[in-house]
XYZ file of C-alpha atoms in Angstrom:
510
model
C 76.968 61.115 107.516
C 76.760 58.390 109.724
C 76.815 58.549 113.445
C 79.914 56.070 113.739
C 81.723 58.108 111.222
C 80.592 61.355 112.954
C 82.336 59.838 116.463
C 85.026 58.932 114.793
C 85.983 62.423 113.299
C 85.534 63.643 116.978
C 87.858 61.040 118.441
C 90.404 62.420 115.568
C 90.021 65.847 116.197
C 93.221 66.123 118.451
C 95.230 64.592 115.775
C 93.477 66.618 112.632
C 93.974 69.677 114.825
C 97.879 68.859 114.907
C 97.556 68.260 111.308
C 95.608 71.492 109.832
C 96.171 74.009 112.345
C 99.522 75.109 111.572
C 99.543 73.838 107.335
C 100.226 76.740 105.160
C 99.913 77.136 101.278
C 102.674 78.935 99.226
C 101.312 82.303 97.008
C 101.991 79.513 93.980
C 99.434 77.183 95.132
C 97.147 80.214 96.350
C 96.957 81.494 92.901
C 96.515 78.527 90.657
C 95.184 75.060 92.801
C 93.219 76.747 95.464
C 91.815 79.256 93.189
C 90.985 76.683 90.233
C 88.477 75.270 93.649
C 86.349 78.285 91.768
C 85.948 77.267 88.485
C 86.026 80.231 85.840
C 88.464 83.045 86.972
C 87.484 86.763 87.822
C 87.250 89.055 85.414
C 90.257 91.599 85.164
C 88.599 94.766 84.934
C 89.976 97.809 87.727
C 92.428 99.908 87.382
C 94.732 101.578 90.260
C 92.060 104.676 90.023
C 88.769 101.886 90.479
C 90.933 100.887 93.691
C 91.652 104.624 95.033
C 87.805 105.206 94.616
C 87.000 101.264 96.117
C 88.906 102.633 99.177
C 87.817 106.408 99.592
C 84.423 104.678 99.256
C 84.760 102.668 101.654
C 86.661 104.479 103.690
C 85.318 107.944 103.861
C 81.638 107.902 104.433
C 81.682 105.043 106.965
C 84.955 106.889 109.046
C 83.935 110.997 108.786
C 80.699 111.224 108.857
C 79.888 108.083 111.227
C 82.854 108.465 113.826
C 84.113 112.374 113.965
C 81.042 114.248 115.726
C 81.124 111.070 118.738
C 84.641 111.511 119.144
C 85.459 114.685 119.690
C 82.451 115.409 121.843
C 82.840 112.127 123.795
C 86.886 111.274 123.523
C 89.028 113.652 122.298
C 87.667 116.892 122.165
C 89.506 119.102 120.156
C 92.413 116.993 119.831
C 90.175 114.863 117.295
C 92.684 116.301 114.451
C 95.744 114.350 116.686
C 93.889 111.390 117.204
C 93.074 110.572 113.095
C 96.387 111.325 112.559
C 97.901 108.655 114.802
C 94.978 106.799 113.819
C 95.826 107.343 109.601
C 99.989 106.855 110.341
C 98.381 102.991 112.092
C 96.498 102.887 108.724
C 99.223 103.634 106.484
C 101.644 101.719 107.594
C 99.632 98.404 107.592
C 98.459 99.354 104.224
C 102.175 98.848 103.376
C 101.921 95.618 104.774
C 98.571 94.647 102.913
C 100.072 96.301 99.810
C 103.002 93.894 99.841
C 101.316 90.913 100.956
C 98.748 91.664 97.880
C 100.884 91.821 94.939
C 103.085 88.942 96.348
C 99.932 86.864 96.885
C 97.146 88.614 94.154
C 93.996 86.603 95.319
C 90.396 88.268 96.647
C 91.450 86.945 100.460
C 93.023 89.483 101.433
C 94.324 89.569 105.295
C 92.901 85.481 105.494
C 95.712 84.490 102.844
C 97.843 86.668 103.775
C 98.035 84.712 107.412
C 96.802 81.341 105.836
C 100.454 81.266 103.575
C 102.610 82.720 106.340
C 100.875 81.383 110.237
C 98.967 78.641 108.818
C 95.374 77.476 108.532
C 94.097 78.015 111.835
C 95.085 81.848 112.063
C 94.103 82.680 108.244
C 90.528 81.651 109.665
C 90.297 83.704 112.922
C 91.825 86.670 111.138
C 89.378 85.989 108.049
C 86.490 85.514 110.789
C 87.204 89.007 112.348
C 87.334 90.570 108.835
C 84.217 89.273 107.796
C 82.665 90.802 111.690
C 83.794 93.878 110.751
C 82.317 94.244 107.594
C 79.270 93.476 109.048
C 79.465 95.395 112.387
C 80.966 98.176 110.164
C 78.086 97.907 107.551
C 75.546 98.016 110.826
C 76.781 101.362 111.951
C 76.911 103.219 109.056
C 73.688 101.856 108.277
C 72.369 103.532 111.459
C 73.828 106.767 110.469
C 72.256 107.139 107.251
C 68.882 107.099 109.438
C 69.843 110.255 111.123
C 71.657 112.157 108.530
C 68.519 111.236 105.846
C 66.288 112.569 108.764
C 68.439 115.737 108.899
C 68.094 115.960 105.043
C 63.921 116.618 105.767
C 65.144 118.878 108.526
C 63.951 116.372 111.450
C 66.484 116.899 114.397
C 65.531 114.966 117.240
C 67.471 111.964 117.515
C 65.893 108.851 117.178
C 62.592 110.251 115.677
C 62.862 108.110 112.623
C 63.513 105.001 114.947
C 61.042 102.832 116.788
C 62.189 102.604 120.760
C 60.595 99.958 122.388
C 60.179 99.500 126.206
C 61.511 96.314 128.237
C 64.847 96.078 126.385
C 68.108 97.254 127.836
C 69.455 100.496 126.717
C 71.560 100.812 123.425
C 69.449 97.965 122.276
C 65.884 99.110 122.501
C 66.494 101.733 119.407
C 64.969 99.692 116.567
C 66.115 101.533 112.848
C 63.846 100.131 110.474
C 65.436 102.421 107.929
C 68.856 100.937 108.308
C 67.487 97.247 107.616
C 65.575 98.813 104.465
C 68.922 100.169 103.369
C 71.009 97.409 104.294
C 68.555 94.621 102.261
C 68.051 96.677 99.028
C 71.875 97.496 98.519
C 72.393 93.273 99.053
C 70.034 92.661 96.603
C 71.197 94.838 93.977
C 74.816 93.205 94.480
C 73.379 90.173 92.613
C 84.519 102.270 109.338
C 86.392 104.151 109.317
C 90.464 102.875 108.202
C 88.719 99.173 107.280
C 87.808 100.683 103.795
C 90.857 99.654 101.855
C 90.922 96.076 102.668
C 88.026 95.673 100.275
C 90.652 96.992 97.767
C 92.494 93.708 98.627
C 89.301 91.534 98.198
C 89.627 92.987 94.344
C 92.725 91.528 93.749
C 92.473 89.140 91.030
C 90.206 91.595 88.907
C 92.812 94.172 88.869
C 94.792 94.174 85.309
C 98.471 95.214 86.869
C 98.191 93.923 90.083
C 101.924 95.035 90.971
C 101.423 98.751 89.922
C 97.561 99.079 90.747
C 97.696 97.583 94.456
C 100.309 99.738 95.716
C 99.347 102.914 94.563
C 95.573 102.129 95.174
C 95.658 100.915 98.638
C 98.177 103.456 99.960
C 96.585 106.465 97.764
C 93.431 105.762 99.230
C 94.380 105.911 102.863
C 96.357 109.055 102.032
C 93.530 110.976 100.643
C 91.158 109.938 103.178
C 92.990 110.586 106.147
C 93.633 113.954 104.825
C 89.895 114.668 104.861
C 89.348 112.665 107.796
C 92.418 115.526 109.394
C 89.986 118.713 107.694
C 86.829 117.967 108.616
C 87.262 116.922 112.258
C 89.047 120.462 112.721
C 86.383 122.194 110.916
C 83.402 120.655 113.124
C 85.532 121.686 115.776
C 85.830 125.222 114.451
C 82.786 125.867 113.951
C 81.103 124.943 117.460
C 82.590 124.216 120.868
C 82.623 120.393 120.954
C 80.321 119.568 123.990
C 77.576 121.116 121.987
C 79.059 118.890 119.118
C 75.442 116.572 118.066
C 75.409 112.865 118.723
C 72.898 112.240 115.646
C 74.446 113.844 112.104
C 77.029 116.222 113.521
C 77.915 118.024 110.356
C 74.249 118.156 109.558
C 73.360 119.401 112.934
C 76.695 122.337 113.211
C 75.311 124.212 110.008
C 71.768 124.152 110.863
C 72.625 125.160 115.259
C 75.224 127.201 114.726
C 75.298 129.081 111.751
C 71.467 128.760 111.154
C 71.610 127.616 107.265
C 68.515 125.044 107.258
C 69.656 124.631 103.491
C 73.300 123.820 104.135
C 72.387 121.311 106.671
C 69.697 119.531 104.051
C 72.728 119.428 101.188
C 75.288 118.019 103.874
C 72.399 115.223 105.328
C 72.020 114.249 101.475
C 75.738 114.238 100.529
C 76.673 111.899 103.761
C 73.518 109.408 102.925
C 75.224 109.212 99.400
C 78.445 108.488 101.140
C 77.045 106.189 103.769
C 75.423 104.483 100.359
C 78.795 104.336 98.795
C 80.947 103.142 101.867
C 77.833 100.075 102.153
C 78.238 99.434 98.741
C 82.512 98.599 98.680
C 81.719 96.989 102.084
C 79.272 94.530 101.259
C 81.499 93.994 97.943
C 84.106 92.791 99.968
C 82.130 90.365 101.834
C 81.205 87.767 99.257
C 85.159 87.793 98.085
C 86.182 87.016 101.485
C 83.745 84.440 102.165
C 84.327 82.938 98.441
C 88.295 82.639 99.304
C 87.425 80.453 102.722
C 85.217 78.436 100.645
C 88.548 78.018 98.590
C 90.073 76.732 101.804
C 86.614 74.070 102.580
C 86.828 76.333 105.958
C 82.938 76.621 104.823
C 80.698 74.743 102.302
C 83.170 75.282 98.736
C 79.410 76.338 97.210
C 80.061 79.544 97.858
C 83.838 80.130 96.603
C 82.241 79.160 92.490
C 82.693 82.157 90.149
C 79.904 82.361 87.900
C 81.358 82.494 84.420
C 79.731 85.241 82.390
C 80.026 87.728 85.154
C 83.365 86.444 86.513
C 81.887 87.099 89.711
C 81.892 84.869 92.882
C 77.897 84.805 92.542
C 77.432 82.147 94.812
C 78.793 83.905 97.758
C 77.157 86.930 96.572
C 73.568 85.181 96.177
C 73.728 84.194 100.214
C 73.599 87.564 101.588
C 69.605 87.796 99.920
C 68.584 84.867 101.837
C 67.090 85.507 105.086
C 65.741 82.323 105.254
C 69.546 81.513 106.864
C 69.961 83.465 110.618
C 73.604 83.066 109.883
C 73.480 84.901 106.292
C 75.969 88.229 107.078
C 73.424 90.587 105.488
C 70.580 89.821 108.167
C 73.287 89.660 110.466
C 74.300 93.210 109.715
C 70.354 94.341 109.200
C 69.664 92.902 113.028
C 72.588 94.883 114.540
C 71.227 97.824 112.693
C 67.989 97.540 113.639
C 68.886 96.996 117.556
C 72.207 98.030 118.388
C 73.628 101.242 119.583
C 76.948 103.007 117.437
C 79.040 102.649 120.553
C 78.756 99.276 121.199
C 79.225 98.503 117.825
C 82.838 100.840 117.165
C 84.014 99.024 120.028
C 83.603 95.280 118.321
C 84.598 96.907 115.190
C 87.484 98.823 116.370
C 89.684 95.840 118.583
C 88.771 93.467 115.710
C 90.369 96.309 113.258
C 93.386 96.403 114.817
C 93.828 92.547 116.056
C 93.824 91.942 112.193
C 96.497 94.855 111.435
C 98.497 94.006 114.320
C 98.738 90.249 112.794
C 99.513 91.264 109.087
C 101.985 93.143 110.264
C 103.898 90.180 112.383
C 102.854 88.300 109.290
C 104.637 90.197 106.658
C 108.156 90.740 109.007
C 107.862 86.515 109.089
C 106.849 85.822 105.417
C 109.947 88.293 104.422
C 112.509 87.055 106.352
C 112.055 83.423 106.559
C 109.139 82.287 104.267
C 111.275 83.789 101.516
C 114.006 84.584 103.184
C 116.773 82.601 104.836
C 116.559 83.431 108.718
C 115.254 80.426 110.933
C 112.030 81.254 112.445
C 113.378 80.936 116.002
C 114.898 84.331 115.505
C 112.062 86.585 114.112
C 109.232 84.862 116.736
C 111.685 85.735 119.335
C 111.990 89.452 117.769
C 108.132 89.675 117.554
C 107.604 88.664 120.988
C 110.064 91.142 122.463
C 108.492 94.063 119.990
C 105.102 92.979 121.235
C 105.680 92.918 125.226
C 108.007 96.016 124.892
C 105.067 98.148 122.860
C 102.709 96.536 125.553
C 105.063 97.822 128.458
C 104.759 101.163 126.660
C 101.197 101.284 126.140
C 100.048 99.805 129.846
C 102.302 102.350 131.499
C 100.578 105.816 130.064
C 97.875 104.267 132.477
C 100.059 104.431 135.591
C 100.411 107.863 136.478
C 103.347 107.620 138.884
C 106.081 106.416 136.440
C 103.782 106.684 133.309
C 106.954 109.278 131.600
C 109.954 106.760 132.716
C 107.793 103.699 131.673
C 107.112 104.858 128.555
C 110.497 105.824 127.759
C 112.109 102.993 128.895
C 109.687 100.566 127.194
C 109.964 102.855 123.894
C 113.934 103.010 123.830
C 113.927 98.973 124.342
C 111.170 98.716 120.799
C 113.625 100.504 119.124
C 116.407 99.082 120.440
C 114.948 95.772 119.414
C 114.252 96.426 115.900
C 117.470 98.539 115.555
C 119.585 94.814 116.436
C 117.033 92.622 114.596
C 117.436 94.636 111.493
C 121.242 94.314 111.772
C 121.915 90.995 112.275
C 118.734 89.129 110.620
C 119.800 87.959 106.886
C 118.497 90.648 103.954
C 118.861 87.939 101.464
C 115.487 86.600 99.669
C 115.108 83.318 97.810
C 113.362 84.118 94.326
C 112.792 86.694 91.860
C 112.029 90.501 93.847
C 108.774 92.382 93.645
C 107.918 94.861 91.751
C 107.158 96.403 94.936
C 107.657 96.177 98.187
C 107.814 97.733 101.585
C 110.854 99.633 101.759
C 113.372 99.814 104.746
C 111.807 96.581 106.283
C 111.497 95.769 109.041
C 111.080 99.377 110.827
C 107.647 100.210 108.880
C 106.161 96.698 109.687
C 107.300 97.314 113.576
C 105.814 100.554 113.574
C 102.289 99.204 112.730
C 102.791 96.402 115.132
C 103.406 99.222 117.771
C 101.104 101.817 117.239
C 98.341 98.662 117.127
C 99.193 97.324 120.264
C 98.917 100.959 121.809
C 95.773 101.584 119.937
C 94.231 98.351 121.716
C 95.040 99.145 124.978
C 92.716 102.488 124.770
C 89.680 100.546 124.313
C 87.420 99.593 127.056
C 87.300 96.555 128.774
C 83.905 95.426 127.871
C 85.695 95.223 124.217
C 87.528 92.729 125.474
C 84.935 90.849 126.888
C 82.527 90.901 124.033
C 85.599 89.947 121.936
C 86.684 87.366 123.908
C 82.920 85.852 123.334
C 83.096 86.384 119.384
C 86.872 84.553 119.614
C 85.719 81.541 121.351
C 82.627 81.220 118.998
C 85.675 81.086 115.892
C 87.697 78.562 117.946
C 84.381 76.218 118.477
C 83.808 76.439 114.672
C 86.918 75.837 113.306
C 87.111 72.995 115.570
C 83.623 71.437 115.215
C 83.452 72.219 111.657
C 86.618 73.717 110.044
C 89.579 71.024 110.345
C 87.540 68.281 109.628
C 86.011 69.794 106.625
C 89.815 70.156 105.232
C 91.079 67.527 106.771
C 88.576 64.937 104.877
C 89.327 67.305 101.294
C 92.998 66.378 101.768
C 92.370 62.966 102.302
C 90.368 62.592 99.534
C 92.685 64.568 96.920
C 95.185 62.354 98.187
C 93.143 59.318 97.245
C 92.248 60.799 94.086
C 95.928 61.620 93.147
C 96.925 58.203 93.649
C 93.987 56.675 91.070
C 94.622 59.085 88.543
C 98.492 58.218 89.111
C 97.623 54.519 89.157
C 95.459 54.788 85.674
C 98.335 56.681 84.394
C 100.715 53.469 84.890
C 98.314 51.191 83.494
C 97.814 53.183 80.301
C-alpha cells in the first residue's frame, strides 16, 4: 500500500469510525453472505449429547480441579459450596441467553455475533477480543495445573518441583512450567475455566444437525451437570480437611495423600484431573480457531483464516495458525508463554472480569435484540431500562462494601432492580416481527436481568489490579480495531459495492 493511500485512510478514520462502528448484520446475512466469506460449509456432525460432553469438557476440568482448592483456602472458606452456586445460577442464566442467541443466529461466533447483529461492529469485536483472551488465559492456567497434579500422580508434593524458578524476575512470574508449554504445543498440533466451557459449545454451531433442539439442551445441560459437581466436590475437599490446610498445588491430590494417608488414591486422582485438564485444553483450543475464523468472516483480521477446508469441513486455516510460532501474536504461544511464566492468580483475575464483561453484554444484548431488533419497542426505551438495571445492580453491589448502610443500600438498590424490570416488562411491547423459535428464553425479560445483575455484582468482588490490567488489554482492542479493524471493513464494503455495481452494469448490457 502506498504511503499517500496509507495517510489518507488515517485522515478518514473519524468518518469510517462513524461508519463501521455501530453497522450491524441481520442472523439472515450472518448465516448465508458472511458465512459463504468461508468457502465450503462445516460439516454437520454433533449431536445435543457431543455438545453436553463439549461443555462438561470444557467446563469441568479447567473449573474443579484448577479453581476449588485456591478458593476455599484463600476466599471463601467453607462457604466455597455458596459461592459456585451463585457462581453456576450467573452461568445458567447467561447460558439462556447464549442458548437463544445460538439457535436464532446458528454460526461458530458465538458471543462476537451475537453483539455484532444486535450492538454493532465495534462491540462484536471487543466482546470477540475478550473471548478469544480467555481462551487463552484460561488454556494457560489449566495448563499450569496439569504440572502439579501430573507431579502428584509420581507422588512429588512440593510445589513447584517440576518448574524451573529463576532469580531476578518479580514474583508470580519467575515460576517457569516447561511442562505446561509441552502440553499446550502438542495438543495444538494434533488439532490440525471454570463456567467459560460452554461457549465453545456455541463455537460448534453450524456443525450441529438440529441446531434448535441440540443448542438448548446442550448448553444448558452442560452447565447443569457441571455445577452440580462443581457444588460436591468443593464440599467434599472441605469435608475432608479444615480448609487452611487446604494445598495450593493439586488440592484433591494433596487431601487423600495428607489427610487420609492413601498414596494410591492421591496417584489415581493426579491422573484422572491431568486427563481432565487434557480434555478441558482440548474443547478450549477447539473453540479458538472458530472464533477467530468468524472475525475473519467480518475482515476484523486477514479473511485467510475464516476458509473452511473442504474435505474436513473444518476452518483449517485458523486452525493451522496456532502451530506457528514463528508469529509472537499466534494464541497458542501466547497461551504457552503465560504458562510458562505466569502465576494462577494473576491469571483467574484477567480471566474472570473478562468472563463476566462478556456475559454481562449478551445478556443486555439479548433483552435489545428481543424487544426491538425483532420486536417493535423503540430502542430509546430498553437502553433507558438497561441503564437503570445496570446503575441500580451497581448501587447494590458497591454498597455490601460500605459497612454503615451496607443492609439499607442493598435493599433499597435491590427493590428499585426489581422494580425496574417489574414496569419494563409491563409496559414494553411482547409482540415479535417473524416466525417464533423453536426455543427461547422463557418469561423474558426477568432471566436476562438476572444475569445482568448477578454479573455486575460478581465484578465488583474482583480486585482492583483486575481492573487495571483490564483496562490495559481494552485499550490494546480499541487501538486495533482502530488502526487496523474499520479500515479493513471499511475498504471490503467499498469494494463489494463497486463490484455489485459491474456485475449489475454487465447484467444490463447482456
Amino acid at each position: 500500500m502506498a504511503l499517500r493511500d496509507v495517510l489518507l485512510s488515517i485522515a478518514q478514520t473519524p468518518h469510517r469510525l462513524r461508519r463501521r462502528a455501530l453497522v450491524t448484520w441481520t442472523p439472515a446475512q450472518e448465516l448465508n453472505e458472511v458465512r459463504d466469506r468461508s468457502g465450503p460449509r462445516m460439516k454437520r456432525r454433533l449431536e445435543w449429547y457431543d455438545l453436553v460432553g463439549l461443555g462438561v469438557g470444557g467446563m469441568l476440568g479447567a473449573g474443579v480441579f484448577v479453581t476449588t482448592g485456591r478458593v476455599a483456602r484463600d476466599t471463601a472458606g467453607p462457604a466455597v459450596f455458596v459461592s459456585y452456586v451463585i457462581a453456576g445460577v450467573s452461568a445458567l442464566l447467561s447460558s439462556f441467553c447464549y442458548a437463544e442467541f445460538s439457535v436464532r443466529v446458528p454460526v461458530a461466533g458465538g458471543a462476537f455475533s451475537y453483539l455484532r447483529v444486535t450492538f454493532g461492529e465495534f462491540v462484536g469485536f471487543f466482546g470477540g477480543a475478550n473471548i478469544l483472551m480467555e481462551y487463552v488465559l484460561s488454556n494457560a492456567a489449566v495448563a499450569r495445573s496439569f504440572t502439579d497434579y501430573l507431579a502428584s500422580t509420581f507422588g512429588v508434593t512440593e510445589h513447584n518441583a517440576w518448574r524451573i524458578v529463576v532469580d531476578g524476575i518479580a514474583d508470580g512470574y519467575n515460576a517457569l512450567d516447561v511442562p505446561a508449554v509441552g502440553l499446550i504445543l502438542l495438543i495444538t498440533v494434533c488439532l490440525c475455566y471454570s463456567y467459560i466451557g460452554y461457549d465453545s459449545a456455541c463455537t460448534m454451531a453450524e456443525e450441529i444437525r438440529e441446531p434448535s433442539r441440540a443448542l438448548p439442551v446442550g448448553i444448558a445441560g452442560s452447565v447443569l451437570v457441571v455445577s452440580a459437581l462443581y457444588c460436591l466436590m468443593s464440599v467434599a475437599l472441605c469435608v475432608m480437611l479444615p480448609y487452611t490446610e487446604i494445598s495450593e498445588a493439586a488440592p484433591f491430590s494433596s487431601a487423600f495423600r495428607e489427610k487420609v494417608g492413601w498414596r494410591w488414591a492421591s496417584s489415581v486422582v493426579g491422573a484422572g484431573a491431568s486427563i481432565g485438564i487434557v480434555a478441558s485444553l482440548l474443547v478450549a483450543m477447539l473453540g479458538q480457531a472458530r472464533y477467530l475464523c468468524v472475525i475473519a468472516r467480518a475482515r476484523l483480521v486477514p479473511l485467510w483464516f475464516a476458509k473452511v477446508h473442504p474435505s474436513t469441513g473444518t476452518p483449517m486455516n485458523a486452525t493451522i495458525f496456532l502451530v506457528l510460532r514463528e508469529l509472537h501474536t499466534y494464541p497458542g504461544f501466547c497461551t504457552a508463554a503465560l504458562a510458562l511464566f505466569t502465576e494462577l492468580q494473576i491469571v483467574f483475575e484477567m480471566i474472570s472480569i473478562g468472563t463476566l464483561l462478556v456475559f454481562y453484554l449478551v445478556a443486555n444484548a439479548l433483552i435489545y435484540h428481543r424487544y426491538v431488533k425483532i420486536g417493535t419497542n423503540r430502542p430509546l426505551h430498553v437502553l433507558l431500562f438497561l441503564l437503570l438495571l445496570t446503575l441500580s445492580s451497581l448501587g447494590f453491589s458497591l454498597s455490601r462494601k460500605i459497612d454503615e448502610w451496607c443492609r439499607w443500600g442493598m435493599a433499597l438498590f435491590g427493590a428499585i432492580s426489581i422494580a425496574i424490570t417489574t414496569i419494563f416488562h409491563c409496559t414494553a411491547r411482547q409482540d415479535i416481527t417473524g416466525p417464533p423459535l423453536e426455543w427461547s428464553v422463557p418469561l423474558m425479560p426477568w432471566p436476562a436481568a438476572a444475569s445482568v445483575f448477578l454479573n455486575v455484582f460478581l465484578i465488583t468482588t474482583l480486585k482492583v489490579r483486575s481492573f487495571q490490567r483490564f483496562g490495559i488489554w481494552s485499550l490494546v482492542i480499541i487501538v486495533f480495531y482502530v488502526c487496523y479493524g474499520v479500515h479493513s471493513t471499511y475498504s471490503a464494503e467499498e469494494n463489494e459495492i463497486v463490484n455489485a455495481m459491474i456485475h449489475h452494469a454487465n447484467l444490463d448490457i447482456s
